[in-house]
Tab-separated table of C-alpha atoms in Angstrom:
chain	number	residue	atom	x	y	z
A	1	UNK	CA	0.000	0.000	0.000
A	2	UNK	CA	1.222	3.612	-1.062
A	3	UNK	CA	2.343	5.740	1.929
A	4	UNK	CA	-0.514	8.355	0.705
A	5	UNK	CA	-3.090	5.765	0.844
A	6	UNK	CA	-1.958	4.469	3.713
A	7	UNK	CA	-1.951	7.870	5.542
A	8	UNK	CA	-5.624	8.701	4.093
A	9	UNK	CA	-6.657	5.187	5.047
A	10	UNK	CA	-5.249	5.740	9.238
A	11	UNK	CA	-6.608	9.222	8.791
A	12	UNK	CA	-10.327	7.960	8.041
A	13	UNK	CA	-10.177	4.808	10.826
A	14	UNK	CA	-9.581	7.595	12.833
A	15	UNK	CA	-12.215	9.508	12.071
A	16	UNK	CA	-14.455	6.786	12.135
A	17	UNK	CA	-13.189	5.883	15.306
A	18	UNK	CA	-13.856	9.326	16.968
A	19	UNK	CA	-17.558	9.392	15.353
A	20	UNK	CA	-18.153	6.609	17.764
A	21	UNK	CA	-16.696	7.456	20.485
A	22	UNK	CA	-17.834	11.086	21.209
A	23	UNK	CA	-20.869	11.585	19.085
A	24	UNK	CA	-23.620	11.864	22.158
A	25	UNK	CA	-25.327	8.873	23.153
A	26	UNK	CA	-22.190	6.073	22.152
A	27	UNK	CA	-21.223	6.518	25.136
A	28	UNK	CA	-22.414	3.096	27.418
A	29	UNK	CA	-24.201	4.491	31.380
A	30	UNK	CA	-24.481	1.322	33.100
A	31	UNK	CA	-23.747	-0.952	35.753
A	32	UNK	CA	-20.305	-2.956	35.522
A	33	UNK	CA	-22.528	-6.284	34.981
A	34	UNK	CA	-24.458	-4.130	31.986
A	35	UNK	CA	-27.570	-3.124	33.817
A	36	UNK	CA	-29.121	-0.111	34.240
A	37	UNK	CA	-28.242	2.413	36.749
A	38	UNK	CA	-31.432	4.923	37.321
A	39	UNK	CA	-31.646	7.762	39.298
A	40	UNK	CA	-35.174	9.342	40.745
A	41	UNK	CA	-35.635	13.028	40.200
A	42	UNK	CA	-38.346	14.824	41.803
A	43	UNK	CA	-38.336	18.425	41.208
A	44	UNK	CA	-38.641	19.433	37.328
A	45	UNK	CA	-39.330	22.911	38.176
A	46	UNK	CA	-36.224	23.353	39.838
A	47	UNK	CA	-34.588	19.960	37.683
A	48	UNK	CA	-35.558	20.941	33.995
A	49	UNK	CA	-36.685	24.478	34.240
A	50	UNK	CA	-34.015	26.472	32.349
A	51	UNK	CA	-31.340	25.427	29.652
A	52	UNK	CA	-28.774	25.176	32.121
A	53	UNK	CA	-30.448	23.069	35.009
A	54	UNK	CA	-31.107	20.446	32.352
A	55	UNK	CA	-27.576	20.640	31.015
A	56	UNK	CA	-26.333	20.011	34.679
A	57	UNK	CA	-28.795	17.358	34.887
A	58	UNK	CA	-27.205	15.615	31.983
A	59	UNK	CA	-23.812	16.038	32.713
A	60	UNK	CA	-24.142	14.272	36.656
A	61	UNK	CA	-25.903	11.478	34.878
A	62	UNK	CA	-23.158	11.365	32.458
A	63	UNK	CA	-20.795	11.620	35.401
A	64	UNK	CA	-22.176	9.059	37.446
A	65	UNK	CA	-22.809	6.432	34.989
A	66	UNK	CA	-26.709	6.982	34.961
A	67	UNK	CA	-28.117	5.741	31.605
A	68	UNK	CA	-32.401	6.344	33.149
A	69	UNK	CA	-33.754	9.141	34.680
A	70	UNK	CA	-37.593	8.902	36.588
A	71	UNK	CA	-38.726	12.310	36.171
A	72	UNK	CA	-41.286	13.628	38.035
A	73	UNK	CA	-44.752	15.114	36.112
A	74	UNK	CA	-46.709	16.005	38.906
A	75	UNK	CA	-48.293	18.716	40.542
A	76	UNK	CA	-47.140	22.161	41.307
A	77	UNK	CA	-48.890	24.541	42.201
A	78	UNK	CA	-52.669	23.897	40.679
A	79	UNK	CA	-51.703	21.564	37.653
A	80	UNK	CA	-49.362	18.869	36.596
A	81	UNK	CA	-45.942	20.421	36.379
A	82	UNK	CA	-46.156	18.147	32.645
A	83	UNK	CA	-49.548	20.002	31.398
A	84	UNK	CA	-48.154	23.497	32.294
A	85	UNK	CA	-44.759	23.007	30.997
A	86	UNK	CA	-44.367	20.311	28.200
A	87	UNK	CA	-41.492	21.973	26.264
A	88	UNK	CA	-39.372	21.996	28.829
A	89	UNK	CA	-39.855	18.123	29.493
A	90	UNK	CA	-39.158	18.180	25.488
A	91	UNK	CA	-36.161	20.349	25.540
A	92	UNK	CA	-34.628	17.465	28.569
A	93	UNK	CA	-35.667	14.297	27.065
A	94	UNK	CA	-33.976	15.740	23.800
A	95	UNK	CA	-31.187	16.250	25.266
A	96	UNK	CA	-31.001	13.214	28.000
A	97	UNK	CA	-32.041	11.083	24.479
A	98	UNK	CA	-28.920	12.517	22.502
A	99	UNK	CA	-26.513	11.297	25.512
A	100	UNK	CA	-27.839	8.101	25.816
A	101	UNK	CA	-29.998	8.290	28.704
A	102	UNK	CA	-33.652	7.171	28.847
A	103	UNK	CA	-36.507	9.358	30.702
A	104	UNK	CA	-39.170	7.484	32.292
A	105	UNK	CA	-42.189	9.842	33.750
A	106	UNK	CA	-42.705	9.210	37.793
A	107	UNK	CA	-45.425	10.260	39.895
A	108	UNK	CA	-47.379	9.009	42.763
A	109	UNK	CA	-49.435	9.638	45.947
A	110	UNK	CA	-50.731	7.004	48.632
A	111	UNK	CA	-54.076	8.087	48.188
A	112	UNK	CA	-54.171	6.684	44.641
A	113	UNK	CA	-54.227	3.227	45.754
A	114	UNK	CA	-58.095	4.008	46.904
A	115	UNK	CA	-60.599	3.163	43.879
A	116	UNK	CA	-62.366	6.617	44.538
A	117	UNK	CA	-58.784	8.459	43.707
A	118	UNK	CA	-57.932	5.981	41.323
A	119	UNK	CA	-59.025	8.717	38.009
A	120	UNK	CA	-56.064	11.005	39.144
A	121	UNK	CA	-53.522	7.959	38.992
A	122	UNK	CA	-54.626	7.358	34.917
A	123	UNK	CA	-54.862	11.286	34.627
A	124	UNK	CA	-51.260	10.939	35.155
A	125	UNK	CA	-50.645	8.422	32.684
A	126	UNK	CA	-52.527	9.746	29.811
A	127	UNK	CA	-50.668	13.227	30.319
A	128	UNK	CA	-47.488	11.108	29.267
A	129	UNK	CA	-49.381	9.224	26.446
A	130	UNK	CA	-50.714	12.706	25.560
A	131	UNK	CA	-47.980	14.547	25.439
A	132	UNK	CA	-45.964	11.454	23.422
A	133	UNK	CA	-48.700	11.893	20.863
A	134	UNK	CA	-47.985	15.124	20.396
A	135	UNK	CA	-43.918	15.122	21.170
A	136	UNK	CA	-41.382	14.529	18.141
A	137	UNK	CA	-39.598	10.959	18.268
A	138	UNK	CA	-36.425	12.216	20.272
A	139	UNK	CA	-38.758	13.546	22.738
A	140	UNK	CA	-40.919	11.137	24.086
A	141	UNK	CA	-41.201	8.963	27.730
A	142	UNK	CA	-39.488	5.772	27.833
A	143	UNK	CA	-42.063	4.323	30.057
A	144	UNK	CA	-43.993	5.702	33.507
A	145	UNK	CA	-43.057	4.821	36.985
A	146	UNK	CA	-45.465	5.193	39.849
A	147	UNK	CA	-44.668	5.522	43.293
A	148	UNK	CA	-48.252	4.558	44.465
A	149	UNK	CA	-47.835	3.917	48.620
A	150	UNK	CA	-50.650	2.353	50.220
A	151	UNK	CA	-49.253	1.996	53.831
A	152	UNK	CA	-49.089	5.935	54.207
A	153	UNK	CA	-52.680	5.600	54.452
A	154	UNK	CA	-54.446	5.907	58.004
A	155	UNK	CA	-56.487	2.743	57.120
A	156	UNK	CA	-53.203	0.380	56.642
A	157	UNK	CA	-53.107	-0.278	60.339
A	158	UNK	CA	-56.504	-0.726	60.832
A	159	UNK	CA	-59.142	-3.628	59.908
A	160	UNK	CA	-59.377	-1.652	56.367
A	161	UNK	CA	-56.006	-3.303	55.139
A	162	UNK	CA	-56.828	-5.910	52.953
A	163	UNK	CA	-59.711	-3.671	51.177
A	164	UNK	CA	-57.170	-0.739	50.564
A	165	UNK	CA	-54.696	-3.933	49.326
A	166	UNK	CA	-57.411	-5.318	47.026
A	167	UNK	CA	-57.630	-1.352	45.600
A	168	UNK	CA	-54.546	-0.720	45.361
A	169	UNK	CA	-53.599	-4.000	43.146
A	170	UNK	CA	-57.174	-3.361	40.833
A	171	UNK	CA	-55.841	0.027	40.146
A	172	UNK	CA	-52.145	-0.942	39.335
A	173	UNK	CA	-54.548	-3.759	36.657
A	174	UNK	CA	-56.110	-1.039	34.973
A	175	UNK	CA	-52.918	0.943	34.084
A	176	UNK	CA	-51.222	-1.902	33.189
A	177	UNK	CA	-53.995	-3.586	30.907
A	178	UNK	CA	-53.293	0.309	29.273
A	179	UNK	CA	-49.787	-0.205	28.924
A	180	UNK	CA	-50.029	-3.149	27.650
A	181	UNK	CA	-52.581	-3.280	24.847
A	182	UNK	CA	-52.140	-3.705	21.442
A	183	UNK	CA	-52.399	0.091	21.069
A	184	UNK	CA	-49.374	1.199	22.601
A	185	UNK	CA	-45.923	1.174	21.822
A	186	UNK	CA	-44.091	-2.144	22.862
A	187	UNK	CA	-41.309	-0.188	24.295
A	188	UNK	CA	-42.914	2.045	26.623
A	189	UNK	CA	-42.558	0.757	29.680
A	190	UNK	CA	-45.084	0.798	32.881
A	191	UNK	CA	-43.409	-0.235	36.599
A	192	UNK	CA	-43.991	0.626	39.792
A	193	UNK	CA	-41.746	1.305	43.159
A	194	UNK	CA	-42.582	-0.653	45.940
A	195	UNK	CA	-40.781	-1.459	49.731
A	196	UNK	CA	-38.942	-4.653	49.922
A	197	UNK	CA	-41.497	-5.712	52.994
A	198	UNK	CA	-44.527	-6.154	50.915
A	199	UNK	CA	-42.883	-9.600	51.111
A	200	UNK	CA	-43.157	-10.323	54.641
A	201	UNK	CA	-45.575	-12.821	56.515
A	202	UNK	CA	-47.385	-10.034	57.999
A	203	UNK	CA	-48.773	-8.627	54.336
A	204	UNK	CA	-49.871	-12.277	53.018
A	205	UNK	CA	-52.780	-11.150	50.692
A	206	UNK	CA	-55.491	-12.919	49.061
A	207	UNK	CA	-55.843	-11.482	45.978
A	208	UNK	CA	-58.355	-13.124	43.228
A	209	UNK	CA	-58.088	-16.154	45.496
A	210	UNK	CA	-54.811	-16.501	45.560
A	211	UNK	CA	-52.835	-15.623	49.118
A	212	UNK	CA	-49.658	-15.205	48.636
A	213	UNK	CA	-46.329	-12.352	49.577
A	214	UNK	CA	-48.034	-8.921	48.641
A	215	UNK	CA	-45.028	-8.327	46.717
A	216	UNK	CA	-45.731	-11.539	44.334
A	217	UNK	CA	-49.024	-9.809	43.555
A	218	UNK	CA	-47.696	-6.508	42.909
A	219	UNK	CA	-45.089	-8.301	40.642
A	220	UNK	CA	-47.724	-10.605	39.006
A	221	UNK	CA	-50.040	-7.394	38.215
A	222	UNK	CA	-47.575	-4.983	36.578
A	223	UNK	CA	-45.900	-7.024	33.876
A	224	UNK	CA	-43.104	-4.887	32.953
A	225	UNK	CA	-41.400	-4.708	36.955
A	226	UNK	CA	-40.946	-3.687	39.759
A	227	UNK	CA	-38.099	-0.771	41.222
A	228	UNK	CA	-37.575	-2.079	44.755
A	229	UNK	CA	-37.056	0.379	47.463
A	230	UNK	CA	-34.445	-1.748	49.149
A	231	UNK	CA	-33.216	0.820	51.845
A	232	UNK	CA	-30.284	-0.586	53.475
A	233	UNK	CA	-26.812	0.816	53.921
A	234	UNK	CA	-24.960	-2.394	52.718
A	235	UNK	CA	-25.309	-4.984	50.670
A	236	UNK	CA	-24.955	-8.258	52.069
A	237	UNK	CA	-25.838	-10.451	55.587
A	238	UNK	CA	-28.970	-10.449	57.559
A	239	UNK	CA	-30.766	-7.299	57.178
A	240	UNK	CA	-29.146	-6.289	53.986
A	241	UNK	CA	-30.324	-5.534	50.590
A	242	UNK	CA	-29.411	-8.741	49.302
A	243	UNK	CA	-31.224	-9.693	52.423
A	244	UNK	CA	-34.526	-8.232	51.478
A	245	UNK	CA	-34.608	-8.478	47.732
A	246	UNK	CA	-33.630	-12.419	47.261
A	247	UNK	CA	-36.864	-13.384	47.758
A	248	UNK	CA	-38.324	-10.504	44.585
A	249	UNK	CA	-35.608	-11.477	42.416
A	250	UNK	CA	-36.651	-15.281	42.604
A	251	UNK	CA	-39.717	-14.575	42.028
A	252	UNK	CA	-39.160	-12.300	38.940
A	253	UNK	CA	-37.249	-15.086	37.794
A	254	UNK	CA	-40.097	-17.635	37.884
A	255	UNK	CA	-42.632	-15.197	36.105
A	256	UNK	CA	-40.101	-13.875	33.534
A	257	UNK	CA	-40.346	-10.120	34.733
A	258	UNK	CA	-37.446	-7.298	36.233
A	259	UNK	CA	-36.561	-6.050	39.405
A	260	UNK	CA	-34.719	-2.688	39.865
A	261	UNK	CA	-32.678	-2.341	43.643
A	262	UNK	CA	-32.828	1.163	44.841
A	263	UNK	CA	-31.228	2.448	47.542
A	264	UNK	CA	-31.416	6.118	49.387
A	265	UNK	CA	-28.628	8.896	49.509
A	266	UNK	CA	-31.140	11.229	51.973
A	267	UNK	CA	-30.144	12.246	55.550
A	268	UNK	CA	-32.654	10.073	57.813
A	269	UNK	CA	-31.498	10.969	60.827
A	270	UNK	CA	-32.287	8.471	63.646
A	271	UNK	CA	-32.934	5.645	60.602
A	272	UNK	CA	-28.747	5.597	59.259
A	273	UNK	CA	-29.397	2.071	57.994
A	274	UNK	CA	-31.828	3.223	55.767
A	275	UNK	CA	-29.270	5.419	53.983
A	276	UNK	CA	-25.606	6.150	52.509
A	277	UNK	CA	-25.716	9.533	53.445
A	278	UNK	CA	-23.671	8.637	57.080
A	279	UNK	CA	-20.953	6.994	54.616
A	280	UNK	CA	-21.016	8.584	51.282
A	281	UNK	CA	-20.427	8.004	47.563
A	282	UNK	CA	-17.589	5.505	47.333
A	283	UNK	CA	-18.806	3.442	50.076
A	284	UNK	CA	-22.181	3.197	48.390
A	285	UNK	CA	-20.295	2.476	44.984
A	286	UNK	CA	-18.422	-0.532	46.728
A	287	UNK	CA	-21.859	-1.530	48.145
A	288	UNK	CA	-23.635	-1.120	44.909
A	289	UNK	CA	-21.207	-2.886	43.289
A	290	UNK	CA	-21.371	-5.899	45.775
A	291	UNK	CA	-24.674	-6.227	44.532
A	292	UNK	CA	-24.230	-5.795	40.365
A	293	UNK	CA	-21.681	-8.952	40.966
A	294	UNK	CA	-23.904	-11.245	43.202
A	295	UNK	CA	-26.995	-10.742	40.669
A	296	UNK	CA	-25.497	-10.368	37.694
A	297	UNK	CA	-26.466	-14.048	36.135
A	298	UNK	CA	-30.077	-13.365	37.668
A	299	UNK	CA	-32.127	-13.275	34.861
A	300	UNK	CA	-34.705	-11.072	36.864
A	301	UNK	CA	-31.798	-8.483	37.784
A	302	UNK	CA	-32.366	-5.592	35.671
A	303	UNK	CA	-29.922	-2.764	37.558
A	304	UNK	CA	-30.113	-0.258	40.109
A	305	UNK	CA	-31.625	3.322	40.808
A	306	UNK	CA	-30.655	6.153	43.288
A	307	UNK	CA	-32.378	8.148	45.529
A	308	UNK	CA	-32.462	11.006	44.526
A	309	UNK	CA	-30.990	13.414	42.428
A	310	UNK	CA	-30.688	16.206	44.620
A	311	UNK	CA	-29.542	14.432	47.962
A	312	UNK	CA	-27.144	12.430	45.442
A	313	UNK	CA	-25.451	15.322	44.174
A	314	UNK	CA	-24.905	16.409	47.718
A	315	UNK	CA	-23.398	13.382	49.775
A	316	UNK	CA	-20.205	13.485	50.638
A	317	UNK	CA	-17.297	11.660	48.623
């Protein structure tokens, strides 16, 4: 080969090779093991409200390995933060797309898991199908998340229990026999977060005549999975994550579905187990970690999220 052609043949590898690695989204935002790594963000109208917020946004992901984002919609102030402010929700998801980092909508209330509030839960979710309609291709949800917590409710300790259980799992049905039709798009996704002691013998529920973990219902309801609120400060031994997940991950493996392990970064002051804001990032990273290794080959195991962004950004190295 002539030196000349040689030279122009390096010059365009090279070229080629620099297309892939720095056009936005090549770049891979995942867990060692290949997972995703999410992160919750509850505040768009401080989050997403100007160019530069959702710039900074971006970049931390980037930073921190975070390929999803669950992105609050809700209310502020008198309506939906989503209805009163859709371009700036398109401006982020643009720009979160472009880096490789999928948006999933998030929103939830404990009074939605009562039938009679039930309308404002699928308000919620046909906002995002609404605004998808009318958002360009780069700009639309990934999925919806909802954060739907029953035991907030005065009637969870009471004899009302397993009525506000049989609710709250008819109402997670109906958004998920919306998600799921024929209708809508195959790849948006519908899960919900729930606390890793829905498993526990105390919350046996019989559900459509089946009793069973209250978890396992939950799981068997919403088809696409579950993002566990596994809040524990390490990863491993009795009263661990691994400790209050193995149980959800079996089970997710049985009925072919996904389990997400989040984990808190929030200053809980007297609860420090619940958190990693006592010990900070690295120690959470070796924790986290732990945990991508000893599921990895889980077919259930789907990745991690963090709560939340703001508390995140803040904790100590």
């Amino acid at each position: 080969m002539k030196l000349s052609k040689r030279i122009g043949w390096l010059t365009g590898l090279c070229a080629m090779a620099f297309v892939f690695v720095f056009l936005p989204g090549s770049i891979s935002a995942e867990t060692a093991s290949g997972k995703d790594k999410a992160m919750w963000a509850w505040f768009p109208n401080e989050d997403i409200n100007t160019e530069e917020s959702r710039e900074e946004m971006v970049s931390f992901a980037e930073e921190k390995g975070v390929n999803v984002i669950y992105l609050n919609i809700g209310a502020r102030e008198d309506l939906p933060y989503i209805q009163k402010h859709p371009e700036q929700y398109q401006a982020f998801i643009q720009l979160a797309h472009a880096n490789g980092i999928e948006v999933h909508a998030l929103d939830g209330a404990a009074e939605w898991a009562l039938a009679e509030n039930r309308h404002v839960a699928l308000s919620r979710l046909f906002d995002v199908l609404d605004y998808n309609r009318k958002a360009g291709e780069d700009e639309k949800f990934d999925g919806i998340q909802l954060d739907i917590e029953p035991y907030l409710l005065d009637e969870w300790d009471t004899d009302e229990r397993a009525d506000v259980i049989d609710q709250y799992l008819k109402g997670l049905h109906v958004i998920d026999s919306i998600v799921q039709s024929p209708k809508m798009k195959s790849d948006f996704e519908f899960m919900v977060a729930m606390p890793f002691w829905f498993d526990g013998e105390k919350y046996e529920t019989t559900y459509k005549g089946v009793t069973k973990p209250l978890s396992d219902h939950v799981m068997d309801t919403v088809t696409d999975g579950v993002a566990i609120m596994a809040y524990r400060d390490f990863a491993e031994g009795r009263d661990s994550i691994s400790y209050h997940t193995e149980h959800e991950i079996q089970y997710a493996n049985q009925i072919d579905s996904k389990v997400i392990l989040g984990v808190e970064t929030q200053y809980l002051e007297p609860y420090e187990k619940v958190s990693f804001f006592e010990e900070g990032e690295a120690y959470m990273n070796e924790q986290l970690q732990i945990l991508d290794e000893l599921y990895e080959n889980e077919p259930s195991y789907a990745g991690q999220a963090i709560h939340k962004y703001q508390s995140y950004q803040t904790m100590k190295p």
